[in-house]
């Protein structure tokens, strides 16, 4: 799955998806998150300095803290540099800077 995500090519309808998919799949697999948790991540939920994801109001309606492996952390950092926003660009939403 990760190899297929890495080989995703740019498309006109989703110009940044080829950059986001490799990170999405690495977080899904490497952190054991649900799809809804990954696509719901926001800047303030990602602490790349400490390597921690905060999942807001998880299944138990409490926040969960998930450690990032080095490889997932590097994928997120690379995505930030290429996209100038976190891994999941929402259409028609102005990006903000990450809060670390």
N, CA, C and O atoms as CSV, one atom per row, in Angstrom:
chain,resi,resn,atom,element,x,y,z
A,1,UNK,N,N,0.812,-1.192,0.000
A,1,UNK,CA,C,0.000,0.000,0.000
A,1,UNK,C,C,0.856,1.258,0.000
A,1,UNK,O,O,0.587,2.200,-0.746
A,2,UNK,N,N,1.885,1.272,0.834
A,2,UNK,CA,C,2.734,2.459,0.912
A,2,UNK,C,C,3.465,2.684,-0.400
A,2,UNK,O,O,3.619,3.823,-0.840
A,3,UNK,N,N,3.918,1.603,-1.030
A,3,UNK,CA,C,4.595,1.744,-2.318
A,3,UNK,C,C,3.646,2.346,-3.358
A,3,UNK,O,O,4.039,3.218,-4.133
A,4,UNK,N,N,2.399,1.876,-3.369
A,4,UNK,CA,C,1.416,2.421,-4.313
A,4,UNK,C,C,1.152,3.901,-4.017
A,4,UNK,O,O,1.024,4.701,-4.944
A,5,UNK,N,N,1.072,4.268,-2.748
A,5,UNK,CA,C,0.873,5.677,-2.384
A,5,UNK,C,C,2.070,6.511,-2.822
A,5,UNK,O,O,1.908,7.636,-3.293
A,6,UNK,N,N,3.274,5.960,-2.666
A,6,UNK,CA,C,4.482,6.671,-3.086
A,6,UNK,C,C,4.523,6.900,-4.592
A,6,UNK,O,O,5.141,7.856,-5.060
A,7,UNK,N,N,3.870,6.031,-5.345
A,7,UNK,CA,C,3.893,6.118,-6.814
A,7,UNK,C,C,2.703,6.870,-7.390
A,7,UNK,O,O,2.542,6.928,-8.609
A,8,UNK,N,N,1.868,7.446,-6.536
A,8,UNK,CA,C,0.719,8.223,-7.002
A,8,UNK,C,C,1.221,9.420,-7.804
A,8,UNK,O,O,2.153,10.110,-7.389
A,9,UNK,N,N,0.603,9.654,-8.942
A,9,UNK,CA,C,1.003,10.762,-9.805
A,9,UNK,C,C,0.054,11.950,-9.634
A,9,UNK,O,O,-1.110,11.776,-9.274
A,10,UNK,N,N,0.560,13.150,-9.895
A,10,UNK,CA,C,-0.299,14.345,-9.784
A,10,UNK,C,C,-1.478,14.271,-10.757
A,10,UNK,O,O,-1.363,13.745,-11.865
A,11,UNK,N,N,-2.609,14.812,-10.311
A,11,UNK,CA,C,-3.800,14.899,-11.157
A,11,UNK,C,C,-4.334,16.320,-11.063
A,11,UNK,O,O,-4.144,17.002,-10.056
A,12,UNK,N,N,-4.989,16.747,-12.099
A,12,UNK,CA,C,-5.511,18.106,-12.140
A,12,UNK,C,C,-6.548,18.354,-11.038
A,12,UNK,O,O,-6.567,19.436,-10.450
A,13,UNK,N,N,-7.397,17.385,-10.753
A,13,UNK,CA,C,-8.465,17.580,-9.769
A,13,UNK,C,C,-7.955,17.545,-8.327
A,13,UNK,O,O,-8.622,18.056,-7.427
A,14,UNK,N,N,-6.801,16.959,-8.100
A,14,UNK,CA,C,-6.226,16.881,-6.750
A,14,UNK,C,C,-4.714,17.050,-6.875
A,14,UNK,O,O,-3.957,16.086,-6.751
A,15,UNK,N,N,-4.292,18.270,-7.118
A,15,UNK,CA,C,-2.898,18.538,-7.463
A,15,UNK,C,C,-1.887,18.143,-6.395
A,15,UNK,O,O,-0.745,17.831,-6.731
A,16,UNK,N,N,-2.263,18.145,-5.133
A,16,UNK,CA,C,-1.317,17.808,-4.070
A,16,UNK,C,C,-1.516,16.416,-3.491
A,16,UNK,O,O,-0.796,16.017,-2.575
A,17,UNK,N,N,-2.475,15.681,-4.008
A,17,UNK,CA,C,-2.770,14.372,-3.442
A,17,UNK,C,C,-1.573,13.428,-3.534
A,17,UNK,O,O,-1.368,12.608,-2.639
A,18,UNK,N,N,-0.791,13.529,-4.591
A,18,UNK,CA,C,0.379,12.647,-4.720
A,18,UNK,C,C,1.418,12.917,-3.631
A,18,UNK,O,O,2.257,12.061,-3.351
A,19,UNK,N,N,1.369,14.080,-3.028
A,19,UNK,CA,C,2.265,14.397,-1.913
A,19,UNK,C,C,1.649,13.981,-0.575
A,19,UNK,O,O,2.364,13.578,0.342
A,20,UNK,N,N,0.337,14.079,-0.468
A,20,UNK,CA,C,-0.336,13.784,0.801
A,20,UNK,C,C,-0.528,12.288,1.043
A,20,UNK,O,O,-0.392,11.831,2.178
A,21,UNK,N,N,-0.837,11.526,0.010
A,21,UNK,CA,C,-1.140,10.102,0.204
A,21,UNK,C,C,-0.014,9.311,0.872
A,21,UNK,O,O,-0.300,8.510,1.762
A,22,UNK,N,N,1.240,9.495,0.488
A,22,UNK,CA,C,2.288,8.739,1.179
A,22,UNK,C,C,2.323,9.001,2.685
A,22,UNK,O,O,2.587,8.092,3.472
A,23,UNK,N,N,2.061,10.230,3.075
A,23,UNK,CA,C,2.066,10.571,4.498
A,23,UNK,C,C,0.827,9.996,5.183
A,23,UNK,O,O,0.922,9.454,6.284
A,24,UNK,N,N,-0.313,10.111,4.546
A,24,UNK,CA,C,-1.547,9.572,5.116
A,24,UNK,C,C,-1.400,8.081,5.396
A,24,UNK,O,O,-1.730,7.618,6.489
A,25,UNK,N,N,-0.911,7.333,4.424
A,25,UNK,CA,C,-0.782,5.887,4.612
A,25,UNK,C,C,0.273,5.539,5.654
A,25,UNK,O,O,0.108,4.567,6.390
A,26,UNK,N,N,1.343,6.305,5.732
A,26,UNK,CA,C,2.358,6.052,6.763
A,26,UNK,C,C,1.796,6.303,8.170
A,26,UNK,O,O,2.094,5.558,9.104
A,27,UNK,N,N,0.988,7.350,8.312
A,27,UNK,CA,C,0.382,7.617,9.612
A,27,UNK,C,C,-0.646,6.541,9.953
A,27,UNK,O,O,-0.687,6.060,11.085
A,28,UNK,N,N,-1.473,6.163,8.984
A,28,UNK,CA,C,-2.451,5.102,9.226
A,28,UNK,C,C,-1.768,3.827,9.703
A,28,UNK,O,O,-2.157,3.246,10.716
A,29,UNK,N,N,-0.762,3.402,8.978
A,29,UNK,CA,C,-0.085,2.144,9.283
A,29,UNK,C,C,0.856,2.276,10.480
A,29,UNK,O,O,0.836,1.444,11.386
A,30,UNK,N,N,1.671,3.315,10.478
A,30,UNK,CA,C,2.709,3.462,11.494
A,30,UNK,C,C,2.196,3.864,12.863
A,30,UNK,O,O,2.833,3.569,13.874
A,31,UNK,N,N,1.046,4.540,12.910
A,31,UNK,CA,C,0.508,5.003,14.196
A,31,UNK,C,C,-0.754,4.263,14.607
A,31,UNK,O,O,-1.233,4.425,15.729
A,32,UNK,N,N,-1.297,3.451,13.705
A,32,UNK,CA,C,-2.485,2.681,14.039
A,32,UNK,C,C,-3.731,3.529,14.212
A,32,UNK,O,O,-4.590,3.212,15.034
A,33,UNK,N,N,-3.834,4.603,13.444
A,33,UNK,CA,C,-4.994,5.487,13.577
A,33,UNK,C,C,-6.124,5.058,12.662
A,33,UNK,O,O,-5.916,4.322,11.698
A,34,UNK,N,N,-7.310,5.523,12.971
A,34,UNK,CA,C,-8.469,5.345,12.104
A,34,UNK,C,C,-8.400,6.405,11.003
A,34,UNK,O,O,-7.786,7.456,11.183
A,35,UNK,N,N,-9.031,6.121,9.872
A,35,UNK,CA,C,-9.040,7.075,8.758
A,35,UNK,C,C,-9.618,8.408,9.221
A,35,UNK,O,O,-9.068,9.461,8.899
A,36,UNK,N,N,-10.708,8.380,9.963
A,36,UNK,CA,C,-11.333,9.629,10.420
A,36,UNK,C,C,-10.390,10.430,11.315
A,36,UNK,O,O,-10.434,11.660,11.313
A,37,UNK,N,N,-9.540,9.747,12.077
A,37,UNK,CA,C,-8.588,10.442,12.941
A,37,UNK,C,C,-7.487,11.104,12.115
A,37,UNK,O,O,-7.065,12.220,12.418
A,38,UNK,N,N,-7.028,10.422,11.083
A,38,UNK,CA,C,-5.947,10.981,10.255
A,38,UNK,C,C,-6.440,12.188,9.468
A,38,UNK,O,O,-5.784,13.230,9.460
A,39,UNK,N,N,-7.573,12.062,8.814
A,39,UNK,CA,C,-8.044,13.181,7.999
A,39,UNK,C,C,-8.544,14.336,8.843
A,39,UNK,O,O,-8.714,15.445,8.335
A,40,UNK,N,N,-8.785,14.095,10.136
A,40,UNK,CA,C,-9.209,15.157,11.033
A,40,UNK,C,C,-8.067,15.892,11.710
A,40,UNK,O,O,-8.306,16.830,12.470
A,41,UNK,N,N,-6.824,15.483,11.450
A,41,UNK,CA,C,-5.687,16.158,12.075
A,41,UNK,C,C,-5.588,17.610,11.631
A,41,UNK,O,O,-5.826,17.936,10.468
A,42,UNK,N,N,-5.232,18.477,12.575
A,42,UNK,CA,C,-5.014,19.891,12.284
A,42,UNK,C,C,-3.616,20.264,12.742
A,42,UNK,O,O,-2.968,19.501,13.459
A,43,UNK,N,N,-3.151,21.435,12.331
A,43,UNK,CA,C,-1.804,21.881,12.706
A,43,UNK,C,C,-1.544,21.756,14.196
A,43,UNK,O,O,-0.507,21.241,14.614
A,44,UNK,N,N,-2.486,22.227,14.992
A,44,UNK,CA,C,-2.253,22.240,16.426
A,44,UNK,C,C,-2.199,20.842,17.017
A,44,UNK,O,O,-1.793,20.677,18.167
A,45,UNK,N,N,-2.602,19.828,16.251
A,45,UNK,CA,C,-2.566,18.450,16.714
A,45,UNK,C,C,-1.236,17.754,16.436
A,45,UNK,O,O,-1.010,16.630,16.887
A,46,UNK,N,N,-0.369,18.419,15.701
A,46,UNK,CA,C,0.876,17.795,15.260
A,46,UNK,C,C,2.063,18.518,15.893
A,46,UNK,O,O,2.299,19.697,15.633
A,47,UNK,N,N,2.792,17.806,16.712
A,47,UNK,CA,C,3.988,18.356,17.335
A,47,UNK,C,C,5.181,17.574,16.791
A,47,UNK,O,O,5.556,16.534,17.333
A,48,UNK,N,N,5.763,18.086,15.723
A,48,UNK,CA,C,6.880,17.391,15.093
A,48,UNK,C,C,8.157,17.496,15.912
A,48,UNK,O,O,9.032,16.634,15.822
A,49,UNK,N,N,8.262,18.538,16.699
A,49,UNK,CA,C,9.449,18.708,17.529
A,49,UNK,C,C,9.577,17.555,18.533
A,49,UNK,O,O,10.655,16.986,18.707
A,50,UNK,N,N,8.456,17.219,19.188
A,50,UNK,CA,C,8.448,16.127,20.163
A,50,UNK,C,C,8.001,14.799,19.558
A,50,UNK,O,O,8.081,13.762,20.216
A,51,UNK,N,N,7.529,14.824,18.304
A,51,UNK,CA,C,7.088,13.593,17.656
A,51,UNK,C,C,5.809,13.030,18.237
A,51,UNK,O,O,5.708,11.826,18.474
A,52,UNK,N,N,4.813,13.906,18.470
A,52,UNK,CA,C,3.548,13.486,19.082
A,52,UNK,C,C,2.362,14.008,18.259
A,52,UNK,O,O,2.328,15.175,17.870
A,53,UNK,N,N,1.403,13.130,18.004
A,53,UNK,CA,C,0.129,13.533,17.413
A,53,UNK,C,C,-0.904,13.565,18.531
A,53,UNK,O,O,-0.921,12.687,19.394
A,54,UNK,N,N,-1.759,14.572,18.514
A,54,UNK,CA,C,-2.867,14.626,19.458
A,54,UNK,C,C,-4.142,14.324,18.687
A,54,UNK,O,O,-4.491,15.031,17.742
A,55,UNK,N,N,-4.823,13.282,19.092
A,55,UNK,CA,C,-6.101,12.924,18.485
A,55,UNK,C,C,-7.178,13.488,19.395
A,55,UNK,O,O,-7.346,13.046,20.531
A,56,UNK,N,N,-7.904,14.469,18.879
A,56,UNK,CA,C,-8.922,15.165,19.673
A,56,UNK,C,C,-10.187,14.323,19.782
A,56,UNK,O,O,-10.668,13.767,18.794
A,57,UNK,N,N,-10.712,14.240,20.986
A,57,UNK,CA,C,-11.978,13.552,21.254
A,57,UNK,C,C,-12.040,12.199,20.542
A,57,UNK,O,O,-12.912,11.954,19.709
A,58,UNK,N,N,-11.110,11.348,20.886
A,58,UNK,CA,C,-11.034,10.022,20.290
A,58,UNK,C,C,-12.259,9.191,20.669
A,58,UNK,O,O,-13.255,9.722,21.160
A,59,UNK,N,N,-12.174,7.930,20.443
A,59,UNK,CA,C,-13.297,7.026,20.673
A,59,UNK,C,C,-13.903,7.180,22.073
A,59,UNK,O,O,-15.112,7.020,22.240
A,60,UNK,N,N,-13.098,7.482,23.051
A,60,UNK,CA,C,-13.575,7.639,24.422
A,60,UNK,C,C,-13.928,9.084,24.759
A,60,UNK,O,O,-14.127,9.415,25.928
A,61,UNK,N,N,-14.007,9.943,23.753
A,61,UNK,CA,C,-14.276,11.374,23.917
A,61,UNK,C,C,-13.196,12.091,24.716
A,61,UNK,O,O,-13.435,13.163,25.272
A,62,UNK,N,N,-12.018,11.499,24.771
A,62,UNK,CA,C,-10.862,12.138,25.402
A,62,UNK,C,C,-9.753,12.245,24.373
A,62,UNK,O,O,-9.717,11.486,23.404
A,63,UNK,N,N,-8.850,13.187,24.586
A,63,UNK,CA,C,-7.701,13.323,23.693
A,63,UNK,C,C,-6.740,12.160,23.913
A,63,UNK,O,O,-6.550,11.701,25.039
A,64,UNK,N,N,-6.138,11.691,22.825
A,64,UNK,CA,C,-5.103,10.649,22.896
A,64,UNK,C,C,-3.823,11.225,22.335
A,64,UNK,O,O,-3.857,12.078,21.448
A,65,UNK,N,N,-2.707,10.772,22.841
A,65,UNK,CA,C,-1.394,11.215,22.381
A,65,UNK,C,C,-0.682,10.030,21.761
A,65,UNK,O,O,-0.487,9.000,22.407
A,66,UNK,N,N,-0.294,10.183,20.499
A,66,UNK,CA,C,0.297,9.094,19.736
A,66,UNK,C,C,1.736,9.468,19.369
A,66,UNK,O,O,1.959,10.506,18.745
A,67,UNK,N,N,2.710,8.644,19.743
A,67,UNK,CA,C,4.091,8.928,19.340
A,67,UNK,C,C,4.292,8.626,17.857
A,67,UNK,O,O,3.720,7.678,17.320
A,68,UNK,N,N,5.109,9.442,17.211
A,68,UNK,CA,C,5.460,9.225,15.807
A,68,UNK,C,C,6.790,8.482,15.732
A,68,UNK,O,O,7.731,8.802,16.458
A,69,UNK,N,N,6.860,7.499,14.857
A,69,UNK,CA,C,8.158,6.872,14.592
A,69,UNK,C,C,9.007,7.878,13.818
A,69,UNK,O,O,8.488,8.849,13.268
A,70,UNK,N,N,10.294,7.639,13.783
A,70,UNK,CA,C,11.181,8.549,13.054
A,70,UNK,C,C,10.808,8.640,11.577
A,70,UNK,O,O,10.853,9.724,10.996
A,71,UNK,N,N,10.440,7.511,10.962
A,71,UNK,CA,C,10.120,7.531,9.528
A,71,UNK,C,C,8.827,8.299,9.252
A,71,UNK,O,O,8.738,9.015,8.255
A,72,UNK,N,N,7.828,8.159,10.120
A,72,UNK,CA,C,6.573,8.906,9.946
A,72,UNK,C,C,6.823,10.391,10.185
A,72,UNK,O,O,6.300,11.241,9.464
A,73,UNK,N,N,7.615,10.690,11.188
A,73,UNK,CA,C,7.955,12.087,11.483
A,73,UNK,C,C,8.658,12.726,10.292
A,73,UNK,O,O,8.340,13.855,9.917
A,74,UNK,N,N,9.605,12.020,9.698
A,74,UNK,CA,C,10.315,12.552,8.525
A,74,UNK,C,C,9.368,12.754,7.341
A,74,UNK,O,O,9.500,13.727,6.600
A,75,UNK,N,N,8.420,11.842,7.163
A,75,UNK,CA,C,7.441,11.998,6.083
A,75,UNK,C,C,6.587,13.241,6.302
A,75,UNK,O,O,6.285,13.963,5.352
A,76,UNK,N,N,6.199,13.493,7.546
A,76,UNK,CA,C,5.415,14.694,7.850
A,76,UNK,C,C,6.234,15.954,7.614
A,76,UNK,O,O,5.737,16.921,7.036
A,77,UNK,N,N,7.467,15.947,8.051
A,77,UNK,CA,C,8.340,17.111,7.853
A,77,UNK,C,C,8.524,17.368,6.367
A,77,UNK,O,O,8.447,18.516,5.930
A,78,UNK,N,N,8.766,16.331,5.585
A,78,UNK,CA,C,8.923,16.487,4.146
A,78,UNK,C,C,7.672,17.027,3.491
A,78,UNK,O,O,7.745,17.839,2.569
A,79,UNK,N,N,6.516,16.573,3.970
A,79,UNK,CA,C,5.258,17.051,3.420
A,79,UNK,C,C,5.064,18.527,3.728
A,79,UNK,O,O,4.624,19.297,2.875
A,80,UNK,N,N,5.391,18.911,4.943
A,80,UNK,CA,C,5.251,20.311,5.329
A,80,UNK,C,C,6.098,21.194,4.430
A,80,UNK,O,O,5.654,22.253,3.986
A,81,UNK,N,N,7.309,20.754,4.167
A,81,UNK,CA,C,8.215,21.550,3.344
A,81,UNK,C,C,7.714,21.661,1.911
A,81,UNK,O,O,7.824,22.725,1.302
A,82,UNK,N,N,7.166,20.581,1.362
A,82,UNK,CA,C,6.711,20.599,-0.032
A,82,UNK,C,C,5.378,21.302,-0.207
A,82,UNK,O,O,5.172,22.004,-1.197
A,83,UNK,N,N,4.478,21.124,0.737
A,83,UNK,CA,C,3.125,21.657,0.587
A,83,UNK,C,C,2.912,22.988,1.288
A,83,UNK,O,O,1.955,23.702,0.989
A,84,UNK,N,N,3.790,23.323,2.213
A,84,UNK,CA,C,3.653,24.505,3.056
A,84,UNK,C,C,2.390,24.430,3.913
A,84,UNK,O,O,1.854,25.461,4.320
A,85,UNK,N,N,1.927,23.250,4.179
A,85,UNK,CA,C,0.831,22.973,5.081
A,85,UNK,C,C,0.926,21.515,5.476
A,85,UNK,O,O,1.759,20.780,4.945
A,86,UNK,N,N,0.094,21.094,6.391
A,86,UNK,CA,C,0.205,19.707,6.826
A,86,UNK,C,C,-0.242,18.775,5.718
A,86,UNK,O,O,-0.497,19.218,4.598
A,87,UNK,N,N,-0.335,17.537,6.008
A,87,UNK,CA,C,-0.459,16.503,4.993
A,87,UNK,C,C,-1.762,16.502,4.214
A,87,UNK,O,O,-1.806,15.922,3.129
A,88,UNK,N,N,-2.799,17.106,4.698
A,88,UNK,CA,C,-4.109,16.924,4.113
A,88,UNK,C,C,-4.713,18.252,3.695
A,88,UNK,O,O,-5.516,18.829,4.427
A,89,UNK,N,N,-4.333,18.739,2.520
A,89,UNK,CA,C,-4.833,20.052,2.097
A,89,UNK,C,C,-6.333,20.037,1.837
A,89,UNK,O,O,-6.819,19.284,0.992
A,90,UNK,N,N,-7.048,20.860,2.556
A,90,UNK,CA,C,-8.488,20.974,2.350
A,90,UNK,C,C,-8.749,21.997,1.256
A,90,UNK,O,O,-8.132,23.062,1.257
A,91,UNK,N,N,-9.643,21.704,0.329
A,91,UNK,CA,C,-9.924,22.664,-0.742
A,91,UNK,C,C,-10.535,23.950,-0.214
A,91,UNK,O,O,-11.376,23.929,0.684
A,92,UNK,N,N,-10.107,25.063,-0.775
A,92,UNK,CA,C,-10.645,26.386,-0.470
A,92,UNK,C,C,-10.510,26.787,0.992
A,92,UNK,O,O,-11.341,27.534,1.507
A,93,UNK,N,N,-9.484,26.304,1.659
A,93,UNK,CA,C,-9.213,26.691,3.034
A,93,UNK,C,C,-7.806,27.247,3.081
A,93,UNK,O,O,-6.862,26.590,2.643
A,94,UNK,N,N,-7.657,28.444,3.605
A,94,UNK,CA,C,-6.347,29.068,3.681
A,94,UNK,C,C,-5.479,28.331,4.703
A,94,UNK,O,O,-5.917,28.131,5.836
A,95,UNK,N,N,-4.259,27.924,4.334
A,95,UNK,CA,C,-3.401,27.230,5.295
A,95,UNK,C,C,-2.891,28.188,6.367
A,95,UNK,O,O,-2.733,29.385,6.129
A,96,UNK,N,N,-2.638,27.636,7.551
A,96,UNK,CA,C,-2.029,28.389,8.625
A,96,UNK,C,C,-0.717,27.721,8.995
A,96,UNK,O,O,-0.468,26.579,8.608
A,97,UNK,N,N,0.103,28.409,9.723
A,97,UNK,CA,C,1.404,27.860,10.119
A,97,UNK,C,C,1.216,26.901,11.286
A,97,UNK,O,O,0.320,27.095,12.107
A,98,UNK,N,N,2.057,25.861,11.371
A,98,UNK,CA,C,1.962,24.935,12.496
A,98,UNK,C,C,2.340,25.612,13.806
A,98,UNK,O,O,3.167,26.524,13.825
A,99,UNK,N,N,1.740,25.170,14.886
A,99,UNK,CA,C,2.019,25.731,16.201
A,99,UNK,C,C,2.879,24.751,16.972
A,99,UNK,O,O,2.393,23.715,17.425
A,100,UNK,N,N,4.157,25.072,17.122
A,100,UNK,CA,C,5.068,24.227,17.913
A,100,UNK,C,C,5.681,25.037,19.005
A,100,UNK,O,O,6.478,24.517,19.786
